Amino acid sequence: MEAFHIGIKTLLFSRYGYHHPKSDSNMKLVHLAFVVIYHCFFARGVCKDNSSRPHTINIGAIFAFNSTIGKVAQVAIDAAVNDINSDPNILQGSELMVHHADSNCDAFTGMVEALQFMETDVAAIIGPQSSVVAHVVTPIANELQVPLLAFAATDPALSLLQYPFFVRTTLSDEFQMIAIAELIDYFQWREVSVIFTDDDYGRSGVAVLNEKLAEKHCKISYKAALPSQPDRMDISDLLVRMALMESKVIVIHTSTASGLEVFSVAHYLGMTITGYVWIATDWLSSLLDSFSPLNLETMEAMQGALSLRQHAADTPRKRDLLSRWNKLAKGNAAATSRLNSYGLYAYDSVWTVAYALNSFFDDGGTITFSNDTRMRDAASGNLNLETLNVFVEGSLLLKKIRSTAFEGVTGSFQFDFDGNIIHPAYDILNILGTGSRKIGYWSNQFGLSVESPETLYANRKNNSTANQSLYDVIWPGQTTMIPRGWMFPNTGLELKVGVPNRASFTEFVSKAKGSDMMKGYCLDVFTSAINLLPYPVPYKFIPFGNGYDNPNYTELVEKVALNDFDAAVGDIAIVTDRTRMVDFTQPYIESGIVILTLVKEHESSAWAFLQPFTLEMWCVTATFFIFTGVVIWILEHRINDEFRGPPKKQLVTIFWFSFLTFFFAHRETTISTLGRLVLIVWLFVVYIIQSSYTASLTSILTVRQLRSPITGVDSIINSNDPIGYQVGSFIEKYLTEDLRISSSRLRALHNSSEYAMSLQLGPAKGGVSAIVDERPYVELFLSTNCNYAIAGSDLTRAGWGFAFPRDSPLAVDMSTAMLKLSESGELQRIHEKWLTRSSCLDETREIESSRLQLQSFWGMFAICGFACFLALLIHFVTIIYQFVTHFPQEELDTPEPSSRSGGSRSSRILQSFLSFADNKVEDLRTRSKSGHGLSAKRNDVVASEDSTPAKEQDVE
C-alpha cells in the first residue's frame, strides 16, 4: 500500500512538474480514486465489488431440541451467528441467517428436515447431531452438494471417502475407542463387556473398540445390545446375565437416557460395588457438564465410574463464551443447562462456515442453485422432488471449509488429510460425589498423561509406554486399589476339573480305593493354591481314565480346550503342542526328560592308580616334568656344580631332579635367581597336580562307583536296543519326532515294576537298555530302587502346570497363588509329604566319569610354560652379552695356532660361544685374566721379533 501511495505522488509530480497550491487538492482527489480502484481490483483479486456478496446467507441446523446436546447446541449456534454478524470483518456486509430444524434423533424426521432445507437454498447445514440421522442425510447432501458440518455425529463409519460432503467438526469415536483401549491396557485388564445401543452409532463404536483392544492383546468377552428406547426390564435381564460372567470391566456406549437407566439398574442389582469397573463414553461427561449436580440417587449409582470428555483447550475465546453463557441461555430451553464440549464444537462449526464463506466470496464464488434434471425426471405424485436444487459451487465451498484454520473456542481448529480435527484429545474423568474429578488426559500422539496435551505438544515430550500415567482413581466401593477386572462367576455351578486317574506313580495323583475321592501331590498343590484366591471357587474333581492304564494327557488337555472341562489338574507337562490349545499356570515343579538306566558297581583294578588322570593329562604332565628339569639345568649349569659333570651324569640329574620335585624331595639346590623363580612356579603346579590326583584316587578307591553302558542321549540314538517309555506320556512323540528314533524300538511300560523288570532283563532277554521319562517320575522311582541311575544330563527342561481355557483369568490368579505357596515354603512341605523317600537318598548313582581332564589345568600349565620361556630368554640374552664382553673382536679374528686355514669365521664364533656357554663362570673369569696376560706376552714377542733385523743390521 505504501508503494501504491508513492506511485500516486510520482504521477502527480510528473503531471504538474512543480509544486503549487492546487496540487494538494488534486492529490487528494487522485488518491481517493486510486483507493477505490485498489479495493475493487487488488484487494479482491478479481474485478468484483461487494455487490457480488449476497445480503443474506442461509444455513441450516439439524439437531434434537430436547436432547442434552441439542439444548446446548441451539444456544451455541445462535451465539456464534450473532458474534459473526456483529463483526464486519468476517462476512463484510453479508448477514448469516441460521434456520433450526428438530430431528428428534429420528432418521426419517431428519431426512425430511434436510429435504426441506434443500428447497430453501441453504449454503451449508450445521449437523445433523445424531449419527443415525447423518447416515440418512449425508447421501442427500452428497447429491445436492451441500456441506454438512456435523458437530456431534461421531460414528467412525462416516468417512471422508464415502461421504465427501460430510465434514466432522468434532472428534470421531475412533479416537475415543483408542483412548478406552489404552485405558484398559494401562490398568492391565484383558477382558471387557460392552453395553451399546443397537444402531449405527453403537455398532460402529464397538467394532472399533474390539479392533483397538485386539491390538493391545485384550478382547471383548461379551457384547450386550440394547434397543434405541429400552425399558427397565430389558436392561435388568441384560445385567443379570453380565453379573454371571467373569469379566467385571463394563463399557457403556449408549445414549444418555439409556446409560442413566443402566447405572440405575446396576446399582439396584449390586453391580456397582468393589470389584466392578464402569467406563462410560462421552455421553456421561456431557450430561454432567450440562446439568450437574444431578439428583443424589443418580450420582450414587455412578460413584467410581470413569468417563471421557472431548478435550478443549483453555482459550480466551472459550472463557469469554463461558462468561456470557448464562445471559445467552436466558429464556431458552437450555436456560437450566451449562455449556458442554459439544456446544463448543457447535460454536466453532458456525465460525468454520463463516470463514469458509468469506474465502469463498473472495475467490469469486457465488451462491447459486440449479434444478437437478434427475429430480424432474423422477418427480411424480405429490413429492415435489423437482423443487430440490443443487448448490452449483458447493464443491468450492467444501474445499474452503476443509482448508479453514483458526483459533476457536476449542483451541486450534483445523482438519488433517483424513478430514479429522488435528490433535484429538480427551479428558479422563472419575465420577465422585456430586460431580467429577479429572485424573488425566489422553491424546493421540502422547497417550495417557497427567499433563495437558497443549503442554506436551509445546515440550515435545517422549510418548513411550513408560511415560503413561494417571492420577489415582477412586473405584466403586470407595477404594483406591485397582480392581482385577475379573471375578469368578457366582453362578452356583461348580468348576469341572478333569484329573488323570493314574495307574502308576499314584503319589502324584490317583483315585482312592473304594471311593470317588481323588488324592495326590498335584491335588494338594491345587487345593492349597485355590484356597489363597481372594474369592471362593467351588470345584469338583472328575476322574479322567479307567484307572488301569495311564490316560493320554494330550486328550485331557483337548477336553479343556473344547470346554468339556473347566480346568485340568495333575502331573501335566507344559509342552509346545499343549500351550497352543490352553493356558497353563506357573509351573509348580521342575520337570524335564531324562534317561533311566541300570547301573552296576564298578570293581577296582590293579591299574586304578592311573584312573585319576586322562591319557592327555598324563602325557602333558610328564612332558612338563622333563621340560622343567631341562630349563632348570640350563639356568644352573654355568654356576652350579651340582648340575655339572659328564654328559651321562648331567642327563641323570635332569630326570632325577624332575621326578623328585613331584614329592618335593629334590636334593639339588638352585643358585640362580631365574632358576629359583621357575622352580617356585613349578612347585606350585606340582602341588595342585598332586592334590588333585590324591583326591581323585581316594574317591576312586573308597567311593562306590556305578557304571552303565548308557552314558547319555547319544548312546540310545546310536544303538539299536529297545527303549522304554511311560504309557500316556508325550515321550513317545518326542522320541520319534524329535530324536528320530524308530517306533519299532520303543516299548510301552505301565508302572515302576515294569521299569525295574525291563531294565534288569536288558535288551538280550526282551527288556530295554534304558527308559526315557520325566524327571519327577524317575526321581520317585530312584528313591526306592538303588541299582538304577540317571544317565547324562536332562534332554529338555520344562515343568508341570494346571491347564485352563485360553485367556482364562483364573490361570493368572492361580499362578500368583502358587508363587505365594513357593515363597511361604508350603510347596516344599507338600513335596516332602508325598515324594520324599529315604531308602536310597545316601547312595551315589553318578554314571559320568570323574577322571580329571586336561582342560581343568591348561591355564596352570600355560603360566608355568610362560615362566620357563621368559627365564630362558633372559638367560640367553645375559650369556650373549657376557660372551661379547669377555671375547673381544680381535681375539675372534685371530686364528688359533693349531687351527687350519680352511675354518670359517662363523664356525669359530659358534664354537667359541658354545664353549663359553658350557664353561663355568669362574673358569671364564680365570681364562679372561690369563687371556689378557697371554695377549701382552704375544705383543712383547711380536715387538721383539720386529726389533731383531734392526739389531742385525747394526751389527753388519
PDB file of C-alpha atoms in Angstrom, residues 243-462:
ATOM      1  CA  ALA A 243     -23.327 -60.448  36.555  1.00  0.00           C
ATOM      2  CA  LEU A 244     -22.899 -64.181  35.995  1.00  0.00           C
ATOM      3  CA  MET A 245     -19.895 -63.643  33.740  1.00  0.00           C
ATOM      4  CA  GLU A 246     -16.223 -63.447  34.665  1.00  0.00           C
ATOM      5  CA  SER A 247     -15.361 -60.002  33.323  1.00  0.00           C
ATOM      6  CA  LYS A 248     -16.233 -57.135  35.640  1.00  0.00           C
ATOM      7  CA  VAL A 249     -14.990 -54.320  33.386  1.00  0.00           C
ATOM      8  CA  ILE A 250     -18.055 -52.846  31.651  1.00  0.00           C
ATOM      9  CA  VAL A 251     -18.055 -50.171  28.933  1.00  0.00           C
ATOM     10  CA  ILE A 252     -21.311 -48.276  28.302  1.00  0.00           C
ATOM     11  CA  HIS A 253     -21.666 -46.778  24.810  1.00  0.00           C
ATOM     12  CA  THR A 254     -25.309 -45.713  24.617  1.00  0.00           C
ATOM     13  CA  SER A 255     -27.497 -42.657  24.558  1.00  0.00           C
ATOM     14  CA  THR A 256     -27.807 -40.528  27.675  1.00  0.00           C
ATOM     15  CA  ALA A 257     -31.232 -41.837  28.716  1.00  0.00           C
ATOM     16  CA  SER A 258     -30.243 -45.498  28.237  1.00  0.00           C
ATOM     17  CA  GLY A 259     -26.941 -45.009  30.042  1.00  0.00           C
ATOM     18  CA  LEU A 260     -28.578 -43.491  33.117  1.00  0.00           C
ATOM     19  CA  GLU A 261     -31.057 -46.351  33.267  1.00  0.00           C
ATOM     20  CA  VAL A 262     -28.214 -48.898  33.020  1.00  0.00           C
ATOM     21  CA  PHE A 263     -26.476 -47.335  36.027  1.00  0.00           C
ATOM     22  CA  SER A 264     -29.719 -47.249  37.983  1.00  0.00           C
ATOM     23  CA  VAL A 265     -30.459 -50.948  37.396  1.00  0.00           C
ATOM     24  CA  ALA A 266     -26.814 -51.940  38.015  1.00  0.00           C
ATOM     25  CA  HIS A 267     -26.893 -50.156  41.356  1.00  0.00           C
ATOM     26  CA  TYR A 268     -30.121 -51.923  42.255  1.00  0.00           C
ATOM     27  CA  LEU A 269     -28.576 -55.318  41.385  1.00  0.00           C
ATOM     28  CA  GLY A 270     -25.459 -54.639  43.454  1.00  0.00           C
ATOM     29  CA  MET A 271     -23.141 -54.326  40.470  1.00  0.00           C
ATOM     30  CA  THR A 272     -21.583 -51.011  41.471  1.00  0.00           C
ATOM     31  CA  ILE A 273     -19.647 -52.426  44.423  1.00  0.00           C
ATOM     32  CA  THR A 274     -15.955 -53.189  44.893  1.00  0.00           C
ATOM     33  CA  GLY A 275     -14.533 -55.316  42.103  1.00  0.00           C
ATOM     34  CA  TYR A 276     -16.536 -53.755  39.284  1.00  0.00           C
ATOM     35  CA  VAL A 277     -15.229 -51.222  36.765  1.00  0.00           C
ATOM     36  CA  TRP A 278     -17.605 -48.950  34.818  1.00  0.00           C
ATOM     37  CA  ILE A 279     -16.370 -46.897  31.861  1.00  0.00           C
ATOM     38  CA  ALA A 280     -18.854 -44.584  30.130  1.00  0.00           C
ATOM     39  CA  THR A 281     -18.188 -42.848  26.826  1.00  0.00           C
ATOM     40  CA  ASP A 282     -18.564 -39.084  26.495  1.00  0.00           C
ATOM     41  CA  TRP A 283     -22.362 -39.117  26.824  1.00  0.00           C
ATOM     42  CA  LEU A 284     -21.911 -39.134  30.608  1.00  0.00           C
ATOM     43  CA  SER A 285     -19.449 -36.249  30.735  1.00  0.00           C
ATOM     44  CA  SER A 286     -21.748 -34.170  28.504  1.00  0.00           C
ATOM     45  CA  LEU A 287     -24.628 -34.824  30.883  1.00  0.00           C
ATOM     46  CA  LEU A 288     -22.607 -33.883  33.951  1.00  0.00           C
ATOM     47  CA  ASP A 289     -21.196 -30.753  32.318  1.00  0.00           C
ATOM     48  CA  SER A 290     -24.668 -29.622  31.308  1.00  0.00           C
ATOM     49  CA  PHE A 291     -26.827 -30.487  34.316  1.00  0.00           C
ATOM     50  CA  SER A 292     -24.535 -31.172  37.254  1.00  0.00           C
ATOM     51  CA  PRO A 293     -25.300 -31.712  40.025  1.00  0.00           C
ATOM     52  CA  LEU A 294     -27.755 -34.477  39.287  1.00  0.00           C
ATOM     53  CA  ASN A 295     -30.019 -35.904  41.950  1.00  0.00           C
ATOM     54  CA  LEU A 296     -28.293 -37.858  44.699  1.00  0.00           C
ATOM     55  CA  GLU A 297     -29.798 -41.208  43.711  1.00  0.00           C
ATOM     56  CA  THR A 298     -28.432 -40.930  40.168  1.00  0.00           C
ATOM     57  CA  MET A 299     -24.985 -39.816  41.358  1.00  0.00           C
ATOM     58  CA  GLU A 300     -24.798 -42.602  43.923  1.00  0.00           C
ATOM     59  CA  ALA A 301     -25.249 -45.203  41.186  1.00  0.00           C
ATOM     60  CA  MET A 302     -22.311 -43.785  39.218  1.00  0.00           C
ATOM     61  CA  GLN A 303     -19.772 -43.392  42.035  1.00  0.00           C
ATOM     62  CA  GLY A 304     -16.293 -44.543  40.973  1.00  0.00           C
ATOM     63  CA  ALA A 305     -17.110 -44.755  37.272  1.00  0.00           C
ATOM     64  CA  LEU A 306     -14.806 -43.378  34.578  1.00  0.00           C
ATOM     65  CA  SER A 307     -15.858 -41.237  31.648  1.00  0.00           C
ATOM     66  CA  LEU A 308     -14.223 -39.432  28.739  1.00  0.00           C
ATOM     67  CA  ARG A 309     -14.795 -35.870  27.618  1.00  0.00           C
ATOM     68  CA  GLN A 310     -13.654 -34.218  24.420  1.00  0.00           C
ATOM     69  CA  HIS A 311     -10.751 -32.010  25.371  1.00  0.00           C
ATOM     70  CA  ALA A 312     -10.995 -28.291  24.662  1.00  0.00           C
ATOM     71  CA  ALA A 313      -8.034 -26.032  25.341  1.00  0.00           C
ATOM     72  CA  ASP A 314      -8.464 -23.234  27.864  1.00  0.00           C
ATOM     73  CA  THR A 315      -8.508 -20.386  25.317  1.00  0.00           C
ATOM     74  CA  PRO A 316      -9.555 -16.726  25.834  1.00  0.00           C
ATOM     75  CA  ARG A 317     -12.477 -17.218  23.449  1.00  0.00           C
ATOM     76  CA  LYS A 318     -13.674 -20.181  25.491  1.00  0.00           C
ATOM     77  CA  ARG A 319     -13.504 -18.223  28.735  1.00  0.00           C
ATOM     78  CA  ASP A 320     -15.387 -15.350  27.089  1.00  0.00           C
ATOM     79  CA  LEU A 321     -18.136 -17.675  25.879  1.00  0.00           C
ATOM     80  CA  LEU A 322     -18.438 -19.282  29.318  1.00  0.00           C
ATOM     81  CA  SER A 323     -18.752 -15.867  30.965  1.00  0.00           C
ATOM     82  CA  ARG A 324     -21.608 -14.939  28.598  1.00  0.00           C
ATOM     83  CA  TRP A 325     -23.367 -18.298  28.686  1.00  0.00           C
ATOM     84  CA  ASN A 326     -25.961 -17.619  31.338  1.00  0.00           C
ATOM     85  CA  LYS A 327     -27.024 -14.464  29.557  1.00  0.00           C
ATOM     86  CA  LEU A 328     -27.145 -16.227  26.173  1.00  0.00           C
ATOM     87  CA  ALA A 329     -29.201 -19.148  27.525  1.00  0.00           C
ATOM     88  CA  LYS A 330     -31.671 -16.977  29.383  1.00  0.00           C
ATOM     89  CA  GLY A 331     -35.193 -17.544  28.131  1.00  0.00           C
ATOM     90  CA  ASN A 332     -34.098 -20.565  26.117  1.00  0.00           C
ATOM     91  CA  ALA A 333     -34.843 -24.251  26.562  1.00  0.00           C
ATOM     92  CA  ALA A 334     -31.234 -24.571  27.707  1.00  0.00           C
ATOM     93  CA  ALA A 335     -31.617 -21.983  30.466  1.00  0.00           C
ATOM     94  CA  THR A 336     -31.008 -24.649  33.129  1.00  0.00           C
ATOM     95  CA  SER A 337     -28.052 -26.215  31.330  1.00  0.00           C
ATOM     96  CA  ARG A 338     -24.409 -25.262  31.113  1.00  0.00           C
ATOM     97  CA  LEU A 339     -22.017 -25.329  28.195  1.00  0.00           C
ATOM     98  CA  ASN A 340     -20.568 -28.756  27.323  1.00  0.00           C
ATOM     99  CA  SER A 341     -17.911 -29.883  24.830  1.00  0.00           C
ATOM    100  CA  TYR A 342     -20.428 -30.478  22.034  1.00  0.00           C
ATOM    101  CA  GLY A 343     -21.703 -26.935  22.453  1.00  0.00           C
ATOM    102  CA  LEU A 344     -18.132 -25.683  21.984  1.00  0.00           C
ATOM    103  CA  TYR A 345     -17.774 -27.656  18.751  1.00  0.00           C
ATOM    104  CA  ALA A 346     -21.165 -26.433  17.521  1.00  0.00           C
ATOM    105  CA  TYR A 347     -19.998 -22.850  18.120  1.00  0.00           C
ATOM    106  CA  ASP A 348     -16.760 -23.451  16.193  1.00  0.00           C
ATOM    107  CA  SER A 349     -18.695 -25.186  13.394  1.00  0.00           C
ATOM    108  CA  VAL A 350     -20.603 -21.978  12.625  1.00  0.00           C
ATOM    109  CA  TRP A 351     -17.354 -19.988  12.613  1.00  0.00           C
ATOM    110  CA  THR A 352     -15.862 -22.560  10.240  1.00  0.00           C
ATOM    111  CA  VAL A 353     -18.693 -21.906   7.785  1.00  0.00           C
ATOM    112  CA  ALA A 354     -18.253 -18.136   8.166  1.00  0.00           C
ATOM    113  CA  TYR A 355     -14.514 -18.190   7.494  1.00  0.00           C
ATOM    114  CA  ALA A 356     -15.018 -20.550   4.553  1.00  0.00           C
ATOM    115  CA  LEU A 357     -17.757 -18.361   3.073  1.00  0.00           C
ATOM    116  CA  ASN A 358     -15.554 -15.286   3.320  1.00  0.00           C
ATOM    117  CA  SER A 359     -12.751 -17.049   1.461  1.00  0.00           C
ATOM    118  CA  PHE A 360     -15.339 -18.447  -0.960  1.00  0.00           C
ATOM    119  CA  PHE A 361     -16.562 -14.956  -1.868  1.00  0.00           C
ATOM    120  CA  ASP A 362     -13.004 -13.615  -2.075  1.00  0.00           C
ATOM    121  CA  ASP A 363     -12.305 -16.177  -4.799  1.00  0.00           C
ATOM    122  CA  GLY A 364     -15.361 -15.061  -6.735  1.00  0.00           C
ATOM    123  CA  GLY A 365     -17.722 -17.749  -5.563  1.00  0.00           C
ATOM    124  CA  THR A 366     -21.455 -17.186  -5.771  1.00  0.00           C
ATOM    125  CA  ILE A 367     -24.286 -18.958  -4.021  1.00  0.00           C
ATOM    126  CA  THR A 368     -26.358 -20.176  -6.900  1.00  0.00           C
ATOM    127  CA  PHE A 369     -28.574 -23.204  -7.244  1.00  0.00           C
ATOM    128  CA  SER A 370     -29.853 -25.112 -10.222  1.00  0.00           C
ATOM    129  CA  ASN A 371     -32.526 -27.692 -10.724  1.00  0.00           C
ATOM    130  CA  ASP A 372     -31.441 -31.287 -10.923  1.00  0.00           C
ATOM    131  CA  THR A 373     -32.714 -32.900 -14.113  1.00  0.00           C
ATOM    132  CA  ARG A 374     -32.781 -36.270 -12.408  1.00  0.00           C
ATOM    133  CA  MET A 375     -35.241 -34.889  -9.867  1.00  0.00           C
ATOM    134  CA  ARG A 376     -37.520 -33.617 -12.614  1.00  0.00           C
ATOM    135  CA  ASP A 377     -37.434 -36.994 -14.298  1.00  0.00           C
ATOM    136  CA  ALA A 378     -38.188 -38.763 -11.024  1.00  0.00           C
ATOM    137  CA  ALA A 379     -40.913 -36.347  -9.938  1.00  0.00           C
ATOM    138  CA  SER A 380     -44.320 -37.943  -9.714  1.00  0.00           C
ATOM    139  CA  GLY A 381     -47.243 -37.672  -7.387  1.00  0.00           C
ATOM    140  CA  ASN A 382     -47.097 -35.014  -4.692  1.00  0.00           C
ATOM    141  CA  LEU A 383     -43.451 -35.368  -3.547  1.00  0.00           C
ATOM    142  CA  ASN A 384     -42.370 -32.228  -5.439  1.00  0.00           C
ATOM    143  CA  LEU A 385     -38.811 -33.517  -5.877  1.00  0.00           C
ATOM    144  CA  GLU A 386     -38.270 -31.010  -8.664  1.00  0.00           C
ATOM    145  CA  THR A 387     -38.029 -28.275  -6.037  1.00  0.00           C
ATOM    146  CA  LEU A 388     -34.743 -29.698  -4.766  1.00  0.00           C
ATOM    147  CA  ASN A 389     -31.818 -27.639  -6.046  1.00  0.00           C
ATOM    148  CA  VAL A 390     -28.147 -28.400  -6.441  1.00  0.00           C
ATOM    149  CA  PHE A 391     -25.613 -25.993  -4.970  1.00  0.00           C
ATOM    150  CA  VAL A 392     -23.629 -25.163  -8.099  1.00  0.00           C
ATOM    151  CA  GLU A 393     -20.402 -24.174  -6.370  1.00  0.00           C
ATOM    152  CA  GLY A 394     -20.822 -26.422  -3.350  1.00  0.00           C
ATOM    153  CA  SER A 395     -17.537 -28.208  -4.110  1.00  0.00           C
ATOM    154  CA  LEU A 396     -15.637 -24.911  -3.913  1.00  0.00           C
ATOM    155  CA  LEU A 397     -17.221 -24.073  -0.560  1.00  0.00           C
ATOM    156  CA  LEU A 398     -16.451 -27.607   0.677  1.00  0.00           C
ATOM    157  CA  LYS A 399     -12.814 -27.093  -0.293  1.00  0.00           C
ATOM    158  CA  LYS A 400     -12.725 -23.816   1.613  1.00  0.00           C
ATOM    159  CA  ILE A 401     -14.264 -25.469   4.677  1.00  0.00           C
ATOM    160  CA  ARG A 402     -11.699 -28.274   4.759  1.00  0.00           C
ATOM    161  CA  SER A 403      -8.827 -25.775   4.377  1.00  0.00           C
ATOM    162  CA  THR A 404     -10.101 -23.438   7.109  1.00  0.00           C
ATOM    163  CA  ALA A 405      -7.802 -22.943  10.098  1.00  0.00           C
ATOM    164  CA  PHE A 406      -8.399 -20.590  13.021  1.00  0.00           C
ATOM    165  CA  GLU A 407      -8.220 -20.334  16.810  1.00  0.00           C
ATOM    166  CA  GLY A 408     -11.647 -21.263  18.082  1.00  0.00           C
ATOM    167  CA  VAL A 409     -13.154 -21.792  21.492  1.00  0.00           C
ATOM    168  CA  THR A 410     -11.874 -25.408  21.430  1.00  0.00           C
ATOM    169  CA  GLY A 411      -8.326 -24.373  20.563  1.00  0.00           C
ATOM    170  CA  SER A 412      -6.532 -24.717  17.257  1.00  0.00           C
ATOM    171  CA  PHE A 413      -9.277 -25.689  14.794  1.00  0.00           C
ATOM    172  CA  GLN A 414      -8.004 -27.344  11.619  1.00  0.00           C
ATOM    173  CA  PHE A 415      -8.594 -30.503   9.581  1.00  0.00           C
ATOM    174  CA  ASP A 416      -5.973 -33.110   8.685  1.00  0.00           C
ATOM    175  CA  PHE A 417      -5.657 -35.061   5.454  1.00  0.00           C
ATOM    176  CA  ASP A 418      -8.286 -37.611   6.565  1.00  0.00           C
ATOM    177  CA  GLY A 419     -10.810 -34.922   7.436  1.00  0.00           C
ATOM    178  CA  ASN A 420     -10.386 -35.236  11.218  1.00  0.00           C
ATOM    179  CA  ILE A 421      -9.699 -32.364  13.584  1.00  0.00           C
ATOM    180  CA  ILE A 422      -5.987 -32.167  14.353  1.00  0.00           C
ATOM    181  CA  HIS A 423      -4.603 -33.135  17.762  1.00  0.00           C
ATOM    182  CA  PRO A 424      -7.570 -35.163  19.053  1.00  0.00           C
ATOM    183  CA  ALA A 425      -7.574 -35.458  22.840  1.00  0.00           C
ATOM    184  CA  TYR A 426      -9.875 -36.427  25.716  1.00  0.00           C
ATOM    185  CA  ASP A 427     -10.133 -35.580  29.394  1.00  0.00           C
ATOM    186  CA  ILE A 428     -10.441 -38.636  31.642  1.00  0.00           C
ATOM    187  CA  LEU A 429     -12.909 -38.123  34.468  1.00  0.00           C
ATOM    188  CA  ASN A 430     -13.554 -40.027  37.689  1.00  0.00           C
ATOM    189  CA  ILE A 431     -17.145 -39.644  38.935  1.00  0.00           C
ATOM    190  CA  LEU A 432     -17.138 -38.685  42.607  1.00  0.00           C
ATOM    191  CA  GLY A 433     -19.595 -37.032  44.963  1.00  0.00           C
ATOM    192  CA  THR A 434     -21.884 -34.703  43.040  1.00  0.00           C
ATOM    193  CA  GLY A 435     -19.601 -34.252  40.056  1.00  0.00           C
ATOM    194  CA  SER A 436     -16.380 -35.462  38.507  1.00  0.00           C
ATOM    195  CA  ARG A 437     -12.650 -35.233  39.066  1.00  0.00           C
ATOM    196  CA  LYS A 438     -10.107 -35.046  36.236  1.00  0.00           C
ATOM    197  CA  ILE A 439      -7.453 -37.782  36.619  1.00  0.00           C
ATOM    198  CA  GLY A 440      -5.556 -37.174  33.394  1.00  0.00           C
ATOM    199  CA  TYR A 441      -5.674 -36.759  29.646  1.00  0.00           C
ATOM    200  CA  TRP A 442      -5.424 -38.884  26.544  1.00  0.00           C
ATOM    201  CA  SER A 443      -4.005 -37.508  23.298  1.00  0.00           C
ATOM    202  CA  ASN A 444      -3.498 -39.269  20.015  1.00  0.00           C
ATOM    203  CA  GLN A 445       0.245 -38.630  19.989  1.00  0.00           C
ATOM    204  CA  PHE A 446       1.182 -38.887  23.666  1.00  0.00           C
ATOM    205  CA  GLY A 447      -1.308 -41.371  25.088  1.00  0.00           C
ATOM    206  CA  LEU A 448      -2.232 -41.173  28.773  1.00  0.00           C
ATOM    207  CA  SER A 449      -0.727 -38.337  30.774  1.00  0.00           C
ATOM    208  CA  VAL A 450      -1.378 -36.112  33.756  1.00  0.00           C
ATOM    209  CA  GLU A 451      -0.141 -33.122  31.736  1.00  0.00           C
ATOM    210  CA  SER A 452      -2.410 -31.329  29.296  1.00  0.00           C
ATOM    211  CA  PRO A 453      -1.969 -32.008  25.571  1.00  0.00           C
ATOM    212  CA  GLU A 454      -1.030 -28.370  24.982  1.00  0.00           C
ATOM    213  CA  THR A 455       1.889 -28.707  27.414  1.00  0.00           C
ATOM    214  CA  LEU A 456       3.021 -31.953  25.830  1.00  0.00           C
ATOM    215  CA  TYR A 457       2.911 -30.532  22.301  1.00  0.00           C
ATOM    216  CA  ALA A 458       4.805 -27.473  23.459  1.00  0.00           C
ATOM    217  CA  ASN A 459       7.536 -29.541  25.157  1.00  0.00           C
ATOM    218  CA  ARG A 460       7.547 -32.354  22.578  1.00  0.00           C
ATOM    219  CA  LYS A 461       7.892 -34.985  25.267  1.00  0.00           C
ATOM    220  CA  ASN A 462       8.512 -38.653  24.612  1.00  0.00           C
TER     221      ASN A 462
END
